Coordinates of C-alpha atoms and ligand atoms in Angstrom, one line a residue:
M1 CA 64.6 22.7 -55.6
T2 CA 63.5 22.3 -59.2
R3 CA 61.8 19.0 -59.7
T4 CA 63.4 17.4 -62.7
G5 CA 62.8 14.0 -64.4
T6 CA 59.6 12.4 -65.3
E7 CA 56.9 14.9 -64.7
P8 CA 55.9 17.4 -67.4
A9 CA 57.1 20.9 -66.8
G10 CA 55.1 23.7 -68.2
A11 CA 51.5 24.4 -67.5
P12 CA 50.7 24.5 -63.8
S13 CA 49.1 21.4 -62.5
P14 CA 45.6 21.9 -61.0
P15 CA 45.3 21.7 -57.3
L16 CA 44.8 18.1 -56.1
N17 CA 42.3 18.9 -53.5
G18 CA 38.8 19.6 -54.7
D19 CA 38.6 23.0 -53.1
A20 CA 41.6 25.2 -53.7
R21 CA 40.9 27.5 -50.7
P22 CA 43.5 27.1 -48.0
T23 CA 42.2 24.7 -45.4
A24 CA 42.4 25.2 -41.7
A25 CA 45.9 24.9 -40.4
V26 CA 46.9 21.3 -40.1
G27 CA 49.3 19.9 -37.6
A28 CA 49.9 22.9 -35.4
D29 CA 48.3 24.5 -32.4
W30 CA 49.0 28.1 -33.1
P31 CA 46.3 29.4 -30.8
T32 CA 48.0 27.7 -27.8
I33 CA 51.5 28.8 -28.4
T34 CA 50.9 32.2 -29.8
P35 CA 50.3 34.0 -26.5
L36 CA 53.4 32.4 -25.0
L37 CA 55.5 33.6 -28.0
R38 CA 54.1 37.1 -27.8
A39 CA 54.7 37.4 -24.1
A40 CA 58.1 35.8 -24.0
A41 CA 60.1 38.9 -23.7
D42 CA 58.2 40.2 -20.7
E43 CA 58.2 38.2 -17.5
R44 CA 54.9 39.6 -16.2
R45 CA 53.0 39.0 -19.4
L46 CA 54.5 35.6 -19.6
A47 CA 53.3 34.7 -16.1
R48 CA 49.8 35.8 -17.1
A49 CA 49.9 33.8 -20.2
V50 CA 51.0 30.7 -18.2
D51 CA 48.1 31.3 -15.8
D52 CA 45.6 31.7 -18.7
L53 CA 46.8 28.5 -20.4
G54 CA 47.2 26.3 -17.3
L55 CA 50.4 24.7 -16.3
D56 CA 49.6 21.3 -17.7
R57 CA 49.1 22.7 -21.3
V58 CA 52.3 24.7 -20.9
A59 CA 54.0 21.4 -20.0
T60 CA 52.7 19.9 -23.3
V61 CA 54.0 22.9 -25.3
V62 CA 57.4 22.7 -23.6
A63 CA 57.7 18.9 -24.1
E64 CA 56.9 19.3 -27.8
E65 CA 59.4 22.1 -28.1
L66 CA 62.1 20.0 -26.5
A67 CA 61.4 17.2 -29.0
V68 CA 62.2 19.7 -31.7
R69 CA 65.4 21.1 -30.1
C70 CA 66.9 18.0 -28.4
D71 CA 69.8 16.5 -30.3
P72 CA 70.1 12.7 -30.5
A73 CA 72.0 11.5 -27.3
P74 CA 74.8 9.0 -27.6
V75 CA 73.4 6.6 -25.0
D76 CA 73.5 2.8 -25.4
H77 CA 69.8 2.5 -24.5
A78 CA 66.9 4.9 -23.8
A79 CA 67.2 7.0 -20.7
H80 CA 64.1 8.2 -18.8
L81 CA 63.9 11.5 -17.0
S82 CA 61.3 13.3 -15.0
F83 CA 60.8 16.8 -16.3
E84 CA 59.0 19.3 -14.0
I85 CA 57.9 22.9 -14.4
T86 CA 56.6 25.0 -11.6
S87 CA 54.6 28.2 -11.2
G88 CA 54.1 29.3 -7.6
R89 CA 52.9 26.1 -5.9
D90 CA 51.6 24.5 -9.1
R91 CA 53.6 21.7 -10.7
A92 CA 53.3 19.8 -13.9
G93 CA 55.5 17.4 -15.7
R94 CA 56.3 14.9 -18.4
L95 CA 58.3 11.7 -18.6
L96 CA 61.0 12.3 -21.2
T97 CA 62.7 9.5 -23.1
V98 CA 66.0 10.4 -24.6
D99 CA 67.9 8.1 -27.0
R100 CA 69.8 8.1 -30.2
D101 CA 66.8 9.3 -32.1
G102 CA 66.2 12.3 -29.9
L103 CA 63.5 13.0 -27.4
T104 CA 59.9 11.8 -26.9
S105 CA 57.5 12.5 -24.0
Q106 CA 54.5 11.2 -22.2
R107 CA 52.3 12.3 -19.3
D108 CA 52.0 8.9 -17.5
G109 CA 54.6 8.1 -14.9
W110 CA 56.3 11.5 -15.1
Q111 CA 57.3 11.4 -11.5
D112 CA 58.9 8.0 -11.5
A113 CA 62.2 8.4 -13.3
P114 CA 65.5 8.2 -11.4
V115 CA 66.5 11.8 -12.3
R116 CA 64.3 14.9 -12.2
I117 CA 65.0 18.1 -14.1
G118 CA 63.0 21.1 -12.9
Y119 CA 62.5 24.6 -14.1
D120 CA 60.4 27.6 -13.1
A121 CA 57.9 27.8 -16.0
V122 CA 58.4 31.5 -16.7
D123 CA 62.2 31.3 -16.6
L124 CA 62.2 28.3 -19.0
L125 CA 59.7 29.9 -21.4
R126 CA 61.8 33.1 -21.5
S127 CA 64.8 31.1 -22.3
L128 CA 63.0 29.0 -25.0
Y129 CA 61.1 31.8 -26.8
G130 CA 62.4 35.2 -25.4
P131 CA 65.3 37.3 -26.5
G132 CA 68.5 35.3 -26.6
T133 CA 70.1 37.4 -23.8
H134 CA 68.0 35.8 -21.0
R135 CA 70.1 33.8 -18.5
Q136 CA 68.3 30.9 -16.8
T137 CA 68.5 30.8 -13.0
S138 CA 66.0 28.2 -11.9
R139 CA 67.4 24.8 -13.2
R140 CA 67.4 22.0 -10.6
V141 CA 68.6 18.4 -11.3
T142 CA 68.1 15.8 -8.6
T143 CA 68.9 12.1 -8.6
C144 CA 66.9 9.5 -6.7
A145 CA 68.1 8.2 -3.4
E146 CA 69.2 4.8 -4.9
L147 CA 71.7 6.5 -7.2
N148 CA 73.1 8.6 -4.3
A149 CA 73.6 5.8 -1.8
P150 CA 75.6 2.9 -3.4
G151 CA 76.4 1.1 -0.2
P152 CA 79.7 -0.8 0.6
D153 CA 79.6 -3.2 -2.4
L154 CA 82.2 -2.2 -5.0
G155 CA 80.4 -3.9 -7.9
R156 CA 77.3 -2.1 -7.0
L157 CA 79.2 1.2 -6.9
T158 CA 80.6 0.6 -10.4
A159 CA 77.1 -0.1 -11.7
I160 CA 75.7 3.0 -10.1
V161 CA 78.5 5.2 -11.5
G162 CA 78.0 3.8 -15.0
E163 CA 74.2 4.4 -14.7
R164 CA 74.8 8.0 -13.5
Q165 CA 77.1 8.6 -16.4
R166 CA 74.5 7.3 -18.9
L167 CA 71.8 9.5 -17.4
A168 CA 74.2 12.5 -17.4
V169 CA 74.4 12.2 -21.2
A170 CA 70.6 12.3 -21.4
V171 CA 70.4 15.2 -18.9
Q172 CA 72.9 17.2 -20.9
A173 CA 70.9 16.7 -24.0
V174 CA 67.7 18.0 -22.3
V175 CA 69.4 20.9 -20.6
A176 CA 71.1 21.9 -23.8
A177 CA 67.7 21.8 -25.5
C178 CA 66.4 24.2 -22.9
Q179 CA 69.0 26.8 -23.7
R180 CA 69.7 29.0 -26.8
H181 CA 72.7 28.1 -28.9
P182 CA 74.2 29.3 -32.1
V183 CA 73.3 27.0 -34.9
D184 CA 74.7 26.3 -38.3
L185 CA 72.0 26.4 -40.9
G186 CA 74.0 24.2 -43.4
L187 CA 74.2 21.5 -40.7
L188 CA 70.4 21.8 -40.0
S189 CA 69.7 21.6 -43.7
A190 CA 71.6 18.4 -44.0
R191 CA 70.2 16.9 -40.8
F192 CA 66.6 17.6 -41.8
G193 CA 67.1 16.5 -45.4
S194 CA 66.6 19.8 -47.2
D195 CA 68.4 20.4 -50.4
K196 CA 69.1 24.0 -49.6
W197 CA 72.8 23.1 -48.7
A198 CA 75.3 20.7 -50.2
D199 CA 72.6 18.9 -52.2
L200 CA 71.6 20.7 -55.4
H201 CA 71.9 24.2 -53.9
W202 CA 74.2 26.3 -51.8
Y203 CA 71.6 28.6 -50.3
T204 CA 72.0 28.4 -46.5
Q205 CA 75.1 30.6 -46.5
H206 CA 73.0 33.4 -48.0
Y207 CA 70.0 32.6 -45.8
E208 CA 72.2 33.0 -42.7
R209 CA 73.5 36.3 -43.8
H210 CA 70.0 37.7 -44.4
F211 CA 68.0 35.9 -41.7
A212 CA 70.3 36.3 -38.7
R213 CA 68.6 39.5 -37.6
F214 CA 65.3 37.7 -37.3
R215 CA 66.6 34.7 -35.4
D216 CA 65.4 35.6 -31.9
A217 CA 62.2 37.4 -32.9
P218 CA 58.7 35.9 -32.8
I219 CA 58.4 36.0 -36.6
R220 CA 56.0 34.5 -39.0
L221 CA 57.5 32.7 -42.0
L222 CA 55.7 31.3 -45.0
E223 CA 57.3 28.9 -47.4
I224 CA 55.6 28.0 -50.7
G225 CA 56.5 24.4 -51.4
I226 CA 56.6 21.9 -48.5
G227 CA 58.3 19.1 -50.5
G228 CA 57.5 15.5 -50.9
Y229 CA 55.4 16.2 -54.0
D230 CA 52.4 13.8 -54.2
A231 CA 53.1 12.0 -50.9
P232 CA 51.0 13.5 -48.1
D233 CA 53.4 12.2 -45.4
Q234 CA 56.6 13.3 -47.0
G235 CA 58.3 16.7 -47.2
G236 CA 58.6 19.3 -44.5
A237 CA 62.4 19.3 -44.4
S238 CA 62.8 23.0 -44.7
L239 CA 59.9 23.8 -42.5
R240 CA 61.5 21.7 -39.7
M241 CA 64.8 23.4 -40.4
W242 CA 63.2 26.9 -40.0
Q243 CA 61.4 25.8 -36.9
R244 CA 64.7 24.8 -35.4
Y245 CA 66.7 27.8 -36.7
F246 CA 64.1 30.4 -35.5
P247 CA 63.3 29.4 -31.9
A248 CA 60.3 31.7 -31.6
A249 CA 58.9 31.6 -35.2
L250 CA 55.6 30.3 -36.4
V251 CA 56.3 28.5 -39.7
L252 CA 53.6 28.0 -42.3
G253 CA 54.0 25.9 -45.4
L254 CA 51.8 26.0 -48.5
D255 CA 51.7 23.1 -51.0
V256 CA 49.4 22.1 -53.8
V257 CA 49.3 18.6 -52.2
P258 CA 47.8 18.3 -48.7
K259 CA 50.5 17.5 -46.1
P260 CA 48.8 16.2 -42.9
G261 CA 51.9 14.2 -42.1
V262 CA 54.1 17.3 -41.8
R263 CA 53.7 18.4 -38.2
G264 CA 55.6 20.4 -35.5
P265 CA 54.7 22.5 -32.5
R266 CA 55.3 25.7 -34.4
I267 CA 54.5 24.4 -38.0
A268 CA 51.2 24.7 -39.8
T269 CA 50.5 23.6 -43.3
A270 CA 47.9 24.9 -45.8
V271 CA 46.9 23.4 -49.2
G272 CA 46.5 25.4 -52.3
D273 CA 47.9 26.4 -55.7
Q274 CA 50.5 29.2 -55.7
G275 CA 49.1 30.3 -59.1
D276 CA 45.8 31.4 -57.5
P277 CA 46.1 35.0 -56.3
A278 CA 42.8 35.0 -54.4
L279 CA 43.9 32.0 -52.4
L280 CA 47.3 33.6 -51.6
D281 CA 45.6 36.8 -50.5
E282 CA 43.3 34.8 -48.2
L283 CA 46.3 33.0 -46.8
G284 CA 48.0 36.4 -46.1
R285 CA 44.9 37.7 -44.4
R286 CA 44.5 34.7 -42.2
F287 CA 48.1 33.9 -41.3
G288 CA 50.1 37.1 -42.1
P289 CA 51.6 39.5 -42.1
F290 CA 54.8 37.6 -42.7
D291 CA 58.3 38.6 -41.8
I292 CA 59.6 36.2 -44.4
V293 CA 58.1 34.6 -47.5
I294 CA 60.1 32.0 -49.4
D295 CA 59.0 30.8 -52.8
D296 CA 60.2 27.2 -53.3
G297 CA 57.2 25.9 -55.1
S298 CA 56.6 25.0 -58.7
H299 CA 59.3 27.4 -60.0
L300 CA 57.0 28.0 -63.0
N301 CA 57.8 31.6 -64.0
A302 CA 54.2 32.6 -64.2
H303 CA 53.6 31.2 -60.6
V304 CA 56.6 33.0 -59.2
R305 CA 55.3 36.3 -60.5
T306 CA 51.7 35.7 -59.5
S307 CA 52.8 34.7 -56.0
F308 CA 55.0 37.7 -55.6
T309 CA 52.3 40.2 -56.6
A310 CA 49.8 38.5 -54.3
L311 CA 52.0 38.0 -51.3
F312 CA 54.4 40.9 -51.2
P313 CA 51.6 43.2 -49.7
H314 CA 51.4 40.6 -46.9
V315 CA 55.1 41.0 -46.0
R316 CA 55.8 43.2 -43.0
P317 CA 57.8 46.4 -43.4
G318 CA 61.4 45.3 -42.9
G319 CA 60.6 41.8 -44.0
L320 CA 62.0 39.7 -46.8
Y321 CA 60.5 38.0 -49.9
V322 CA 62.8 35.3 -51.2
V323 CA 62.7 33.6 -54.6
E324 CA 64.6 30.3 -55.1
D325 CA 65.7 28.6 -58.3
L326 CA 65.9 31.5 -60.6
Q327 CA 67.5 29.2 -63.2
T328 CA 64.0 28.4 -64.5
A329 CA 63.9 31.9 -66.0
Y330 CA 66.2 30.4 -68.7
W331 CA 64.3 27.2 -69.1
P332 CA 61.4 27.2 -71.6
G333 CA 59.8 24.2 -70.0
F334 CA 59.1 26.4 -67.0
G335 CA 58.0 29.4 -68.9
G336 CA 61.5 30.8 -69.1
T337 CA 63.4 32.3 -72.1
A338 CA 66.0 30.2 -73.9
G339 CA 69.2 32.1 -74.6
T340 CA 71.2 34.6 -72.6
V341 CA 68.6 37.2 -71.6
A342 CA 65.6 36.3 -69.5
G343 CA 62.4 37.8 -70.8
P344 CA 60.1 40.2 -69.0
G345 CA 57.6 37.4 -68.1
T346 CA 60.2 35.4 -66.1
S347 CA 61.3 35.5 -62.5
V348 CA 64.5 37.3 -63.5
G349 CA 62.4 39.7 -65.6
L350 CA 60.5 40.5 -62.4
L351 CA 63.7 41.3 -60.6
K352 CA 65.0 43.5 -63.4
R353 CA 61.6 45.3 -63.3
L354 CA 62.0 45.8 -59.5
I355 CA 65.3 47.5 -60.1
D356 CA 63.6 49.9 -62.4
G357 CA 60.8 50.4 -59.8
L358 CA 63.3 51.0 -57.0
H359 CA 64.4 54.1 -59.0
H360 CA 60.9 55.3 -59.8
Q361 CA 61.7 58.7 -58.4
E362 CA 64.3 59.2 -61.1
W363 CA 62.1 58.2 -64.0
V364 CA 61.7 60.8 -66.8
T365 CA 58.2 60.0 -68.0
P366 CA 55.3 61.6 -69.7
A367 CA 52.6 62.7 -67.2
A368 CA 50.3 60.0 -68.6
A369 CA 52.7 57.2 -67.9
P370 CA 51.7 54.4 -65.5
Q371 CA 52.1 55.3 -61.8
P372 CA 54.7 53.3 -59.8
S373 CA 53.2 50.0 -58.7
Y374 CA 52.8 48.7 -55.1
A375 CA 56.1 46.8 -55.5
D376 CA 57.8 49.9 -56.9
R377 CA 56.8 51.8 -53.8
H378 CA 57.6 49.1 -51.3
A379 CA 60.7 47.1 -52.6
V380 CA 63.6 48.9 -51.0
A381 CA 66.5 46.6 -51.7
L382 CA 67.3 43.6 -53.8
T383 CA 70.1 41.1 -53.4
V384 CA 70.6 38.5 -56.1
Y385 CA 72.8 35.5 -55.8
H386 CA 73.2 32.6 -58.2
N387 CA 69.6 31.3 -58.5
L388 CA 68.4 33.0 -55.3
A389 CA 67.0 36.5 -54.7
F390 CA 66.1 38.5 -51.6
I391 CA 63.7 41.4 -51.9
E392 CA 63.4 43.7 -48.8
K393 CA 60.1 45.4 -48.1
G394 CA 59.9 48.9 -46.8
V395 CA 58.7 52.3 -47.9
N396 CA 60.5 53.4 -51.1
A397 CA 59.7 57.1 -50.8
E398 CA 63.1 58.8 -50.9
E399 CA 63.0 62.0 -52.9
G400 CA 64.5 61.9 -56.3
A401 CA 67.7 63.7 -57.3
P402 CA 67.1 67.5 -57.3
A403 CA 65.3 69.0 -60.3
F404 CA 68.2 71.3 -61.1
L405 CA 70.4 68.4 -62.1
D406 CA 70.5 68.1 -65.9
R407 CA 69.0 64.8 -67.0
G408 CA 70.3 65.3 -70.5
C409 CA 67.0 65.2 -72.1
S410 CA 64.3 67.7 -72.8
P411 CA 61.6 68.0 -70.1
A412 CA 59.1 65.3 -70.2
P413 CA 56.1 66.2 -72.2
A414 CA 53.0 67.2 -70.1
Ligands
SAM1 C1 61.1 21.6 -54.1 S1 59.7 21.1 -53.3 C2 59.8 22.1 -51.8 C3 61.0 21.7 -50.9 C4 61.0 22.3 -49.6 N1 60.8 23.7 -49.6 C5 62.3 22.0 -48.9 O1 63.3 22.8 -49.1 O2 62.4 21.0 -48.2 C6 58.5 21.8 -54.2 C7 57.1 21.6 -53.7 O3 56.2 22.5 -54.3 C8 55.0 21.9 -54.5 N2 54.2 22.6 -55.6 C9 54.3 22.3 -56.9 N3 53.5 23.1 -57.6 C10 52.8 23.9 -56.7 C11 51.9 24.9 -56.8 N4 51.3 25.3 -57.9 N5 51.4 25.5 -55.6 C12 52.0 25.1 -54.4 N6 52.9 24.2 -54.3 C13 53.4 23.6 -55.4 C14 55.3 20.5 -54.8 O4 54.2 19.6 -54.4 C15 56.5 20.2 -53.9 O5 56.2 19.6 -52.7

């Protein structure tokens, strides 16, 4: 989104933290979850990762993940469920509370709820983080004796049936959260409060088209611009949306304002100015390479260009670099060009230059002309929509058209 209104647009604001280096990741336990994500496609590796981590920590990871994935349940009051995972003879669990706000968990009293949902740990982790083709086979749901033996009293029977129905709604919400489903990114955007769909922008239709191929993979996604501007506890809408859309992704947000209040089991946040190339390079070295980078930060044209130059080398081959809000290329207040043609120093100027670079094999240039840049040699496709661009990374090394084809000009001077 482009921030409009009261704040001055133009020169980049200085970073608000005293030290502009990216700080340690805040609000995420990447070291814990990373081995599980990496191993999730392979049952034996996953079993080893579970052993290494210990079943109780795995239960924490799973409970946090279920809190991300569980939809609000239409129950009249909170339902409590025992959730158990097993590995061989080991057992660990959490008490889940499911209500109209979603799911929370705690360790205490996890064996005491009237319904128990159980999974084999490896089977469940494969289903949460592995390829979407995995079919669960280990689910067990058991109800306590009291809810199975109503006795002769009809009033008691009615109460028990009602209670079982209420719990069934909660069980369904948890079981659904343990499985992979198709999701609608527009709906997620609206639910998490991002403006990428139906509020200022119509981006998610394009994101779905370009991001679908990454959905099941253990990708790393960086988004510049967490949202919430000066408020440390606000923002994170799109990071939460990506965390939900990509079930095995690690999601990193960068903002010039520290965001300790933006948390999630697969979300990390760093603080820094996207106009600082050294900082971005350091970020790429520490957290990359990224499969996806999205620039939704200041939208100052100089920043968009600096960020692309610094971060494109940290995108994986086959990955995507996305620039939002190209409209600022036409807005002088953001360093854009007034009029009908965006100038070379703008975001749209960058894209036009990339089209030239994409064809560097076809240039007819003097021998002393500048060599193709890194971006010229690695941007292999561009797709531009209204205000939104996708740049695909690869190796742009196709041979040019054969030399015998007449280029309609005298040979380039030596
Ligand atoms: C439009 S919001 C991001 C919204 C978020 N991506 C979403 O879709 O929910 C832009 C964010 O960029 C941050 N920002 C502004 N200038 C920045 C800079 N120079 N470097 C990094 N972040 C910046 C702002 O603090 C703000 O939180």
